[in-house]
Short mmCIF file of C-alpha atoms and ligand atoms in Angstrom, two decimals:
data_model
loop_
_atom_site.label_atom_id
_atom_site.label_comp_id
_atom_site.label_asym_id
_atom_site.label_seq_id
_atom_site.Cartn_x
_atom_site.Cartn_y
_atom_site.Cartn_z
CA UNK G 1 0.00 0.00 0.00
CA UNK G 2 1.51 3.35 -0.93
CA UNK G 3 1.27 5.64 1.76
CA UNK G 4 1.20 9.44 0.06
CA UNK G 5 1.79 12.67 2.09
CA UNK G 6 -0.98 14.05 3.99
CA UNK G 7 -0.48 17.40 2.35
CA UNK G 8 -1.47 15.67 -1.25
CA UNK G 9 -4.87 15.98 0.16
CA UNK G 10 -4.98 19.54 0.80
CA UNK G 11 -3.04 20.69 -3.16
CA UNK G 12 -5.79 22.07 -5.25
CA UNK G 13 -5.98 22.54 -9.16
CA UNK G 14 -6.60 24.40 -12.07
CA UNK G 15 -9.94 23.77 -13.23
CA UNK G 16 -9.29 26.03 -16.54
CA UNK G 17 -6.61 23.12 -17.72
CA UNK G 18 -9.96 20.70 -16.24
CA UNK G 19 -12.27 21.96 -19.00
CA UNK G 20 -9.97 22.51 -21.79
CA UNK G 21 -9.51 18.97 -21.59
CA UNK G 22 -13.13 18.22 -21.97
CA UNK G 23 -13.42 20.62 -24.52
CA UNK G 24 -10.44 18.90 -26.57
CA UNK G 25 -12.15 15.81 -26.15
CA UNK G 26 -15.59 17.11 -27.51
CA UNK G 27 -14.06 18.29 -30.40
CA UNK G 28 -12.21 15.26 -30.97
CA UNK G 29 -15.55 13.93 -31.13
CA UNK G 30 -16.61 16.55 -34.16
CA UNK G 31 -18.08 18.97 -32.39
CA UNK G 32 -17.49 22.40 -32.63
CA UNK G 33 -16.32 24.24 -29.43
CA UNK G 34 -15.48 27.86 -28.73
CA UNK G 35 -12.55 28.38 -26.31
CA UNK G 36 -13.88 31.17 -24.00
CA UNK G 37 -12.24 29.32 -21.37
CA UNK G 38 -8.48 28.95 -21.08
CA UNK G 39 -6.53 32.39 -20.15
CA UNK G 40 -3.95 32.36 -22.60
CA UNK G 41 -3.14 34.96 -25.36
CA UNK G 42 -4.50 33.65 -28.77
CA UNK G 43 -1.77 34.98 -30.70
CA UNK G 44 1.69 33.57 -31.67
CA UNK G 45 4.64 34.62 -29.97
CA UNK G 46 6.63 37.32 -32.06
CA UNK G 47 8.78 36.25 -34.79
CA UNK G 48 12.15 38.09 -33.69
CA UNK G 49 11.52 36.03 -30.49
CA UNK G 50 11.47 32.89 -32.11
CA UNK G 51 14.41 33.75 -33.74
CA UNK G 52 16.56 34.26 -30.89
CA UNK G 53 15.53 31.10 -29.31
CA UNK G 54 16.59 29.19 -32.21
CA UNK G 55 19.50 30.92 -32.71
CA UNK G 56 20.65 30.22 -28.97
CA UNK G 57 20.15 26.78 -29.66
CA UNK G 58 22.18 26.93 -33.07
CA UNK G 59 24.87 29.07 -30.52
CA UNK G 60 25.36 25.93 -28.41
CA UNK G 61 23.37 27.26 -25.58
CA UNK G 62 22.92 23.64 -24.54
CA UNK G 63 23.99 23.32 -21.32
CA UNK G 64 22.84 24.49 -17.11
CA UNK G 65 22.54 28.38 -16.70
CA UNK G 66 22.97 30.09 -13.30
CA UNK G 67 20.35 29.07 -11.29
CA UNK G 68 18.91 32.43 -11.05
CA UNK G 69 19.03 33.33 -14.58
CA UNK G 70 21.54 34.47 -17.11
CA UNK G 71 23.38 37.86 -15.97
CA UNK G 72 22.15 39.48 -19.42
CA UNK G 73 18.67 38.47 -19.00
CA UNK G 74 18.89 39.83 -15.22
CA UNK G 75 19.91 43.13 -16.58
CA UNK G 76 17.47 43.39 -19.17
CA UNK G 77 15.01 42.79 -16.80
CA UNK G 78 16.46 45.21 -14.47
CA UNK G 79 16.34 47.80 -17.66
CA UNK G 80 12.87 47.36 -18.06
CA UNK G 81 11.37 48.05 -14.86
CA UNK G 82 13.39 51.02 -14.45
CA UNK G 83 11.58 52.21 -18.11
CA UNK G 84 8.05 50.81 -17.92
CA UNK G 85 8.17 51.22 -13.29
CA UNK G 86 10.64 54.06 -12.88
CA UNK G 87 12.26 52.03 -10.02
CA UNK G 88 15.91 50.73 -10.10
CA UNK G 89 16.53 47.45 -9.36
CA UNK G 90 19.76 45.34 -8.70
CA UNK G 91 20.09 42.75 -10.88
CA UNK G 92 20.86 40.35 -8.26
CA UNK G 93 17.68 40.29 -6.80
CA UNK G 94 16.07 39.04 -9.69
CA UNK G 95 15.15 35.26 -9.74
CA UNK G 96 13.93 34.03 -13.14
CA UNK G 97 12.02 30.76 -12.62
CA UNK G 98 9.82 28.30 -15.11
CA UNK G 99 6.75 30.48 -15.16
CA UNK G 100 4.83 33.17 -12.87
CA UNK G 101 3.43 30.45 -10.99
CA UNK G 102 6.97 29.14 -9.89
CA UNK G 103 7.37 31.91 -8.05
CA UNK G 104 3.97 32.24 -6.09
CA UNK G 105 4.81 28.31 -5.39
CA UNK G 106 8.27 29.55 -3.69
CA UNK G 107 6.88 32.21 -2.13
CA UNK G 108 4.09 30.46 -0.12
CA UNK G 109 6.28 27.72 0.57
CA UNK G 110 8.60 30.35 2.19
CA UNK G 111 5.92 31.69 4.92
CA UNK G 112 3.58 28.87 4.91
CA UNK G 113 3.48 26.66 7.97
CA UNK G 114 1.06 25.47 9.90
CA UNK G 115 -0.65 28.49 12.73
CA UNK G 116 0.80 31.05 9.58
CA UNK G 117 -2.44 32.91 8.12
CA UNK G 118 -1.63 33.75 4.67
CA UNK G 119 -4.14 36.38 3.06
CA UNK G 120 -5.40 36.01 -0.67
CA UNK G 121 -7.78 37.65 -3.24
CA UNK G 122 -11.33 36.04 -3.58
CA UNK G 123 -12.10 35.22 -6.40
CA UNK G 124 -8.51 34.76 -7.40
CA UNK G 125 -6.26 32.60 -8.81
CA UNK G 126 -7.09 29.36 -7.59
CA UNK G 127 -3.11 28.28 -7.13
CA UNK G 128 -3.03 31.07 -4.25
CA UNK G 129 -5.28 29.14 -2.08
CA UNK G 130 -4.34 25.62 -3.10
CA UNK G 131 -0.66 26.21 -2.21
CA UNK G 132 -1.23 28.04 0.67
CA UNK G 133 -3.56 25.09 1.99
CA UNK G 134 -0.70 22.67 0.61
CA UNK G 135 1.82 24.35 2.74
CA UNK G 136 0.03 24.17 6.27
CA UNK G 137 -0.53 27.66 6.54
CA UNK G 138 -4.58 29.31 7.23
CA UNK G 139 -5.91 30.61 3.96
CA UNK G 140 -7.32 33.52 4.27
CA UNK G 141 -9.35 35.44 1.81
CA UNK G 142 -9.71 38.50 1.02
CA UNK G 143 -12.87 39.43 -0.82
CA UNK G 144 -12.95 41.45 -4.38
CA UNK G 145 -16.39 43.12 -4.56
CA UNK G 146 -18.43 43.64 -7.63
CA UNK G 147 -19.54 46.52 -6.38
CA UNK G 148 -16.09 47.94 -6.57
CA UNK G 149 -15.11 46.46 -9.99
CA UNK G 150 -13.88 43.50 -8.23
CA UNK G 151 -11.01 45.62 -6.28
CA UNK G 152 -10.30 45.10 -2.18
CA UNK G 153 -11.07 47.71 0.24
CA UNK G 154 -7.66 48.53 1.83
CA UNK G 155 -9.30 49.33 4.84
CA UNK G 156 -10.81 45.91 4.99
CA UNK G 157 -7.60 43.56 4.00
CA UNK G 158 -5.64 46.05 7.04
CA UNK G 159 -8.04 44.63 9.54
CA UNK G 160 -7.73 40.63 8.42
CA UNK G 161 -4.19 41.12 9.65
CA UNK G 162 -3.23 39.62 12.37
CA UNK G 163 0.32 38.77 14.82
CA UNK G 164 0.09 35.52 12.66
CA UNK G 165 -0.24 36.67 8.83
CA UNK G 166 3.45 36.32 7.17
CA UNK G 167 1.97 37.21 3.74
CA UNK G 168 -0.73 39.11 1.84
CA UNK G 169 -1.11 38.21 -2.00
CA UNK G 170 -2.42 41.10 -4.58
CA UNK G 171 -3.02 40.30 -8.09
CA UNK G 172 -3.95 43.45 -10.07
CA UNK G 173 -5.11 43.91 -13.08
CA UNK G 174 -6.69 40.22 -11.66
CA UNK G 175 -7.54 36.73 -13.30
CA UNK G 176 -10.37 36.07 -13.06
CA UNK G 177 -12.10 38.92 -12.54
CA UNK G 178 -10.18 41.63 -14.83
CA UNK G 179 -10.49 43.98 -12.35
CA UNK G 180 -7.82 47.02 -11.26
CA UNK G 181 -7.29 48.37 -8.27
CA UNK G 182 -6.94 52.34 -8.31
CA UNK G 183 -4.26 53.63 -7.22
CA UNK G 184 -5.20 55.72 -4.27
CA UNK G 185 -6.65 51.91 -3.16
CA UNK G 186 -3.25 50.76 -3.31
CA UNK G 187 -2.10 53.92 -1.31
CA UNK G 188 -4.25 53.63 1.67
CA UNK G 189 -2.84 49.45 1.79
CA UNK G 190 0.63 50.64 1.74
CA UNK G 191 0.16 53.37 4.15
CA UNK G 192 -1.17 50.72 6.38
CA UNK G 193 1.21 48.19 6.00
CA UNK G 194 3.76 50.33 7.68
CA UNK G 195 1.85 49.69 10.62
CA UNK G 196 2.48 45.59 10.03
CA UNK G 197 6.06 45.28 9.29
CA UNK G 198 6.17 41.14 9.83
CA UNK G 199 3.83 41.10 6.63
CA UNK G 200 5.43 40.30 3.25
CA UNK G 201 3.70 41.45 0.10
CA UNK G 202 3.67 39.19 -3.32
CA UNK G 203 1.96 40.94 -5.75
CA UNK G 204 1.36 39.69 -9.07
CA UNK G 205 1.33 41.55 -11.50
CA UNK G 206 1.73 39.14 -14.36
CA UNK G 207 -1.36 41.38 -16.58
CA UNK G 208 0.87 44.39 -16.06
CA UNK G 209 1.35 44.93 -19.45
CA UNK G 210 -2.66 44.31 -20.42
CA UNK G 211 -4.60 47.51 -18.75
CA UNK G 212 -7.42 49.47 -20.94
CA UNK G 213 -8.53 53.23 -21.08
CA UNK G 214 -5.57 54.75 -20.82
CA UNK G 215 -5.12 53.59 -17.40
CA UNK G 216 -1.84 53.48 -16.05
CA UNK G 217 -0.30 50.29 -14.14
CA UNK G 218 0.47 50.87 -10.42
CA UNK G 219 2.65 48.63 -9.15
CA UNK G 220 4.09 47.22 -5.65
CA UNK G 221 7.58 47.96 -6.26
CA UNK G 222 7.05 51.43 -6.88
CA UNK G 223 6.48 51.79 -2.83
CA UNK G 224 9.88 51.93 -1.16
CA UNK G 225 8.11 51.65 2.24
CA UNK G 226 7.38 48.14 1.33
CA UNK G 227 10.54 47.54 -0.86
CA UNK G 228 12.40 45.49 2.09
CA UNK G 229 9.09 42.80 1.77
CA UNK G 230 7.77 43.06 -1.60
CA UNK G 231 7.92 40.33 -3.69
CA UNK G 232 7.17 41.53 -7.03
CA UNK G 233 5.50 38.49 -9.38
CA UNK G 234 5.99 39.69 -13.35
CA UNK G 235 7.08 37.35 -16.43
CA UNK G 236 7.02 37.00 -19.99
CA UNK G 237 3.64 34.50 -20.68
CA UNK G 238 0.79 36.57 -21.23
CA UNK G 239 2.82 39.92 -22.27
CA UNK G 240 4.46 38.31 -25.78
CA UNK G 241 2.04 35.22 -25.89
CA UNK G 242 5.02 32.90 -24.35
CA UNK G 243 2.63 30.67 -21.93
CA UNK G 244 4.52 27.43 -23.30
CA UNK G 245 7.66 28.49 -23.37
CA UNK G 246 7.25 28.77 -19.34
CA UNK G 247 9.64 31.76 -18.10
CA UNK G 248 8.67 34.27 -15.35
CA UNK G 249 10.95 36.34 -13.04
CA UNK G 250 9.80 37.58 -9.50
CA UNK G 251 11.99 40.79 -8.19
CA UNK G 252 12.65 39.52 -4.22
CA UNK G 253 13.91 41.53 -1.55
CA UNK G 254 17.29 41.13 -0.65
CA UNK G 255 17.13 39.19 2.20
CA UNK G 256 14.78 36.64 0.42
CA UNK G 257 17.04 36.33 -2.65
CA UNK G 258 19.20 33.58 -1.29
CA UNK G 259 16.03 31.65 -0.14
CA UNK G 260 14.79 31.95 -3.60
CA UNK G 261 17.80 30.98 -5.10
CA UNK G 262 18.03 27.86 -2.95
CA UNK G 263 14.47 26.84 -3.74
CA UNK G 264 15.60 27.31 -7.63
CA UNK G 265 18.52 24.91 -7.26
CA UNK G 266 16.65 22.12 -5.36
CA UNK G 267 13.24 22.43 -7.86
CA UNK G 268 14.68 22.32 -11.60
CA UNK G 269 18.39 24.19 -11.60
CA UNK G 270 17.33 26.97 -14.32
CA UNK G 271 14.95 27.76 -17.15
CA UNK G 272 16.13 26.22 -20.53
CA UNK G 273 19.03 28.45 -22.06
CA UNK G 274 17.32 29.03 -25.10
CA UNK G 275 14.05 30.50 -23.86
CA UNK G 276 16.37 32.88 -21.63
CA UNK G 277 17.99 34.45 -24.65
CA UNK G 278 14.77 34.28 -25.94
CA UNK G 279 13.49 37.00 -23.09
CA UNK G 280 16.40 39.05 -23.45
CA UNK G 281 14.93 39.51 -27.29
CA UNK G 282 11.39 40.17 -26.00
CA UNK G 283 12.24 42.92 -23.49
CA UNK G 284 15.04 44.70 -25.63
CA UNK G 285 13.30 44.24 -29.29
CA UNK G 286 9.91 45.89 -30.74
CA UNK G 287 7.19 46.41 -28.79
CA UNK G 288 4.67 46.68 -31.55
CA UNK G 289 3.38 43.09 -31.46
CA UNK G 290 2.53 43.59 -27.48
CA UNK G 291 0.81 46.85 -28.37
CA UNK G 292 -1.00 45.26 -31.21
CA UNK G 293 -2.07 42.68 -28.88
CA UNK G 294 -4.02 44.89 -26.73
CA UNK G 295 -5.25 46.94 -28.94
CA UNK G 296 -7.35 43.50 -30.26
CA UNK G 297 -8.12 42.78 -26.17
CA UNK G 298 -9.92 45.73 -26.37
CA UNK G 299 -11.54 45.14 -28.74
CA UNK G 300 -12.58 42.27 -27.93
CA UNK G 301 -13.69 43.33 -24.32
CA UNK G 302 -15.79 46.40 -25.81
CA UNK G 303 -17.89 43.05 -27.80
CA UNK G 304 -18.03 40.42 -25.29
CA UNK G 305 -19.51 43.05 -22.37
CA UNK G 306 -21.90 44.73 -23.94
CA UNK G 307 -22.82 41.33 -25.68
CA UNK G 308 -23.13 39.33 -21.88
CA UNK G 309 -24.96 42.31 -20.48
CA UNK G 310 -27.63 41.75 -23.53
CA UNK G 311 -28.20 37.87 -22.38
CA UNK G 312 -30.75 37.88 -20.03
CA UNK G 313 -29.92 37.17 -15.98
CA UNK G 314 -26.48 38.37 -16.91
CA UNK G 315 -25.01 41.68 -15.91
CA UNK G 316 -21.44 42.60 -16.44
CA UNK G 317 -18.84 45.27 -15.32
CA UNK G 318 -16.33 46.33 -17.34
CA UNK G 319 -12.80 45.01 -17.15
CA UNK G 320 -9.79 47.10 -16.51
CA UNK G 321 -7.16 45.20 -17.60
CA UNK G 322 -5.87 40.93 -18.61
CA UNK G 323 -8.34 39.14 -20.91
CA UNK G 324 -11.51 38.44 -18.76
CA UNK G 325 -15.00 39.20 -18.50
CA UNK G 326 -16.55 38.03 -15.01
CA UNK G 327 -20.17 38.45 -15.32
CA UNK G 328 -22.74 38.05 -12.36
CA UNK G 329 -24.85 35.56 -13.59
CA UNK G 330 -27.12 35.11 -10.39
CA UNK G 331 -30.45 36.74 -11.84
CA UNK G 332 -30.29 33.31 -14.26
CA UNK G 333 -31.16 31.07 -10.87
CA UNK G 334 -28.49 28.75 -12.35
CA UNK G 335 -25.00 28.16 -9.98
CA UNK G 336 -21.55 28.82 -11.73
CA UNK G 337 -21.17 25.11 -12.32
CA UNK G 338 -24.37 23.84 -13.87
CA UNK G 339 -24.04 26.44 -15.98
CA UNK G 340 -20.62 26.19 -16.99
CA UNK G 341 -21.45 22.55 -17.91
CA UNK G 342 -24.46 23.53 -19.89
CA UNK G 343 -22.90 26.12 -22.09
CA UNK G 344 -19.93 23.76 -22.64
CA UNK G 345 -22.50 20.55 -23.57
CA UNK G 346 -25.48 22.02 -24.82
CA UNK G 347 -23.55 25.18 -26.89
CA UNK G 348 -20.56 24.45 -27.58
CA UNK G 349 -18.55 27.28 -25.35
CA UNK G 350 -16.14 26.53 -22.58
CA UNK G 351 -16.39 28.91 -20.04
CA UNK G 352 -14.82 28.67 -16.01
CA UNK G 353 -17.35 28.71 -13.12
CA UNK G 354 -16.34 31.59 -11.05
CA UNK G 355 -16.43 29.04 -7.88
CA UNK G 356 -13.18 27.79 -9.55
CA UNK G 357 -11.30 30.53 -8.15
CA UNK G 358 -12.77 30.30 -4.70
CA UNK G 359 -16.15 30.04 -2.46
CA UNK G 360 -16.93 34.19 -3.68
CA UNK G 361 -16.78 33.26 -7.27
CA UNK G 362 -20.33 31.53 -6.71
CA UNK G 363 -22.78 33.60 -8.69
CA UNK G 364 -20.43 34.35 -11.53
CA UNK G 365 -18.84 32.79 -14.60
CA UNK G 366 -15.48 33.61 -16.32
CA UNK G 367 -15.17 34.02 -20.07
CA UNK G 368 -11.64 34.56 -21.42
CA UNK G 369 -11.66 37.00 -24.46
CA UNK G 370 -8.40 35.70 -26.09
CA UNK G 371 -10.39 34.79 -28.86
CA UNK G 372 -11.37 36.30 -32.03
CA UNK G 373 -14.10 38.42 -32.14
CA UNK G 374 -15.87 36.62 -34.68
CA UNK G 375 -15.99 33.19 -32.76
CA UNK G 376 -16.80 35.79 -29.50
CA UNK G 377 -20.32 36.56 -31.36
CA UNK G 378 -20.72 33.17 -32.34
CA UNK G 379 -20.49 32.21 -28.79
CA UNK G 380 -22.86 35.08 -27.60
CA UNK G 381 -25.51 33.81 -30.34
CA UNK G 382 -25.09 30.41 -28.89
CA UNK G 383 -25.76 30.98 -25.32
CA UNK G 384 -28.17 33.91 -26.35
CA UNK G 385 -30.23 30.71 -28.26
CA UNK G 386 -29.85 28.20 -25.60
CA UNK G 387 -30.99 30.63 -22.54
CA UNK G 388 -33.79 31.37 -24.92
CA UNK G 389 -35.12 27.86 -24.95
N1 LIG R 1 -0.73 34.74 -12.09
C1 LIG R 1 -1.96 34.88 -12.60
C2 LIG R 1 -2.90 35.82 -11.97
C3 LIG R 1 -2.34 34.13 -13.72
O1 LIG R 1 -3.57 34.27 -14.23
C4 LIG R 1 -1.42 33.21 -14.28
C5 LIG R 1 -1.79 32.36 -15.42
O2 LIG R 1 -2.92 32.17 -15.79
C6 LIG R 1 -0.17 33.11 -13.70
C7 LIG R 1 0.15 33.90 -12.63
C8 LIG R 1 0.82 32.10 -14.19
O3 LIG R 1 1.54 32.50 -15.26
P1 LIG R 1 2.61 31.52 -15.93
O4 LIG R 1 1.92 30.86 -17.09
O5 LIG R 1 3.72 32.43 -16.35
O6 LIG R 1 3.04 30.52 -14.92
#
């Protein structure tokens, strides 16, 4: 009898990867689904990227990396958040790991423990709570209110906090609920946070690049009260349309570098050479492609709300940012997850019940708009026919 870890029981998943397998399989079976479901960029990475990945690999860059990253990718990191954040950053405190989520993995692995209360947006990404559960540590949520276009009340996350939290997790512009939290929200957290100084910060910030109306991105690490504690979650996936290529970097205080570092060594040594030279070529070359990108998001976002707010016992707010519409879907007396099922069975569209990403997702569905608007009608004439019948 194999005897597993007690902790196995507690790890969570993804249920996005859940129905894009079912989805896959209905359309092995001929039928013809529309992806509304999976959260990644529909688009190719850019061709100059490519390049330099193959070229690497024609180079001979074959072999183990520092763990941490290549020094040139480090600085070109480094160069970017001083031009897109203002904020200068050494190098060495930049960990580049096998995807965004490698580094919300290390850092709840860090402070978790049992009797540690780790605090985390709800609805969020659901990998927040299942690691922090994995880990030992109290999950605790932190609600994002429709009310408030899905952003926290700063007030409200300052008073969860207790002689026990070790770490608060933001995510902003979020998945799944495409909300943004204004800045002078962010502010008031910060401002309080002086007040906790045994509370790290990891904020992800992974859709940092994907924000709408002109809106500016306000991020963590542009805070130097919280600089000593801020983790600072960013990467290459959704940005230049590189989810498979599976790179991220997290910024880390200086004190946590070494534990980050030590984490990379024991988990998988580095990220494949060839992708790294590959990032270097996305931060440093055109931005064009990115800006293109968005440009169709919106787009897209403009069709898909004002098309769910037309179905009947749907109402939805308006995104701010990443590639998600999170309509309230309670007025159709249907929960998330029957009706995720029935859109995916009966009309062909895979969607994610909001309760995927957490008990306060009940009530609410997410559709991901990285998807052409052509097959985004289709879908909206789909479910518009099948909550007709
Ligand atoms: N953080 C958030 C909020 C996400 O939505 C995702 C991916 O969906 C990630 C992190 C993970 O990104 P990566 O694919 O780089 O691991």
């Amino acid at each position: 009898m194999l005897r597993l870890s007690e902790k196995m029981n507690r790890l969570g998943t993804e249920t996005a990867f859940e129905v894009l397998a079912r989805a896959e399989t209905l359309a092995r079976e001929g039928r013809d689904i529309i992806n509304l479901g999976i959260g990644q960029p529909d688009f190719k990475t850019p061709g100059h990227i490519v390049e330099e990945a193959t070229k690497a690999l024609r180079d001979g860059h074959h072999g183990y990396t520092p763990s941490p990253g290549i020094l040139p990718l480090r600085e070109a990191v480094a160069a970017d958040l001083q031009l897109r954040r203002g904020v200068e950053v050494n190098p060495e405190r930049i960990v580049v790991v096998p995807g965004g989520k490698v580094t919300m993995f290390f850092a709840i692995l860090m402070f978790g423990e049992p009797g540690a209360e780790i605090l985390y947006p709800n609805p969020g990404f659901p990998i927040y709570e299942s690691v922090i559960q994995f880990s030992g540590a109290t999950a605790v949520p932190t609600p994002l209110l429709e009310k408030r276009d899905f952003s926290f009340d700063a007030d409200a996350v300052l008073d969860q906090i207790t002689s026990n939290t070790r770490l608060l997790i933001l995510n902003s512009p979020a998945n799944p609920t495409g909300g943004a939290v204004p800045r002078a929200e962010i502010d008031k957290l910060v401002a309080g946070l002086v007040d906790h100084p045994h509370v790290a910060v990891l904020s992800d910030e992974i859709y940092s690049r994907i924000s709408y109306d002109g809106r500016e991105h306000v991020s963590l690490l542009s805070y130097p009260e919280i600089a000593d504690r801020l983790i600072l979650l960013d990467g290459w996936s959704k940005t230049y349309a590189m989810t498979g290529w599976r790179m991220g970097y997290a910024v880390w205080p200086e004190v946590l570098v070494e534990g980050a570092t030590r984490l990379a060594v024991n988990c998988h040594s580095c990220v494949n050479a060839a992708t790294q030279y590959a990032g270097i070529s996305a931060l440093e070359g055109p931005q064009d492609e990115v800006a293109s990108m968005v440009t169709a998001f919106d787009q897209r976002r403009e069709v898909i709300v004002n098309g769910l707010n037309r179905l009947p016992g749907f109402r939805c707010r308006t995104p701010g940012g990443a590639f998600y519409a999170f309509p309230n879907i309670e007025e159709t007396t249907l929960d998330a997850r029957s009706l995720q099922k029935m859109l995916l069975e009966e009309a062909g569209v895979a969607t994610v019940a909001g309760t995927s990403f957490g008990h306060l997702g009940e009530g609410f569905i997410r559709f991901s708009y990285a998807n052409s608007i052509e097959n985004i009608e289709r879908a909206l004439d789909r479910i518009a026919s099948l909550l007709a019948d």
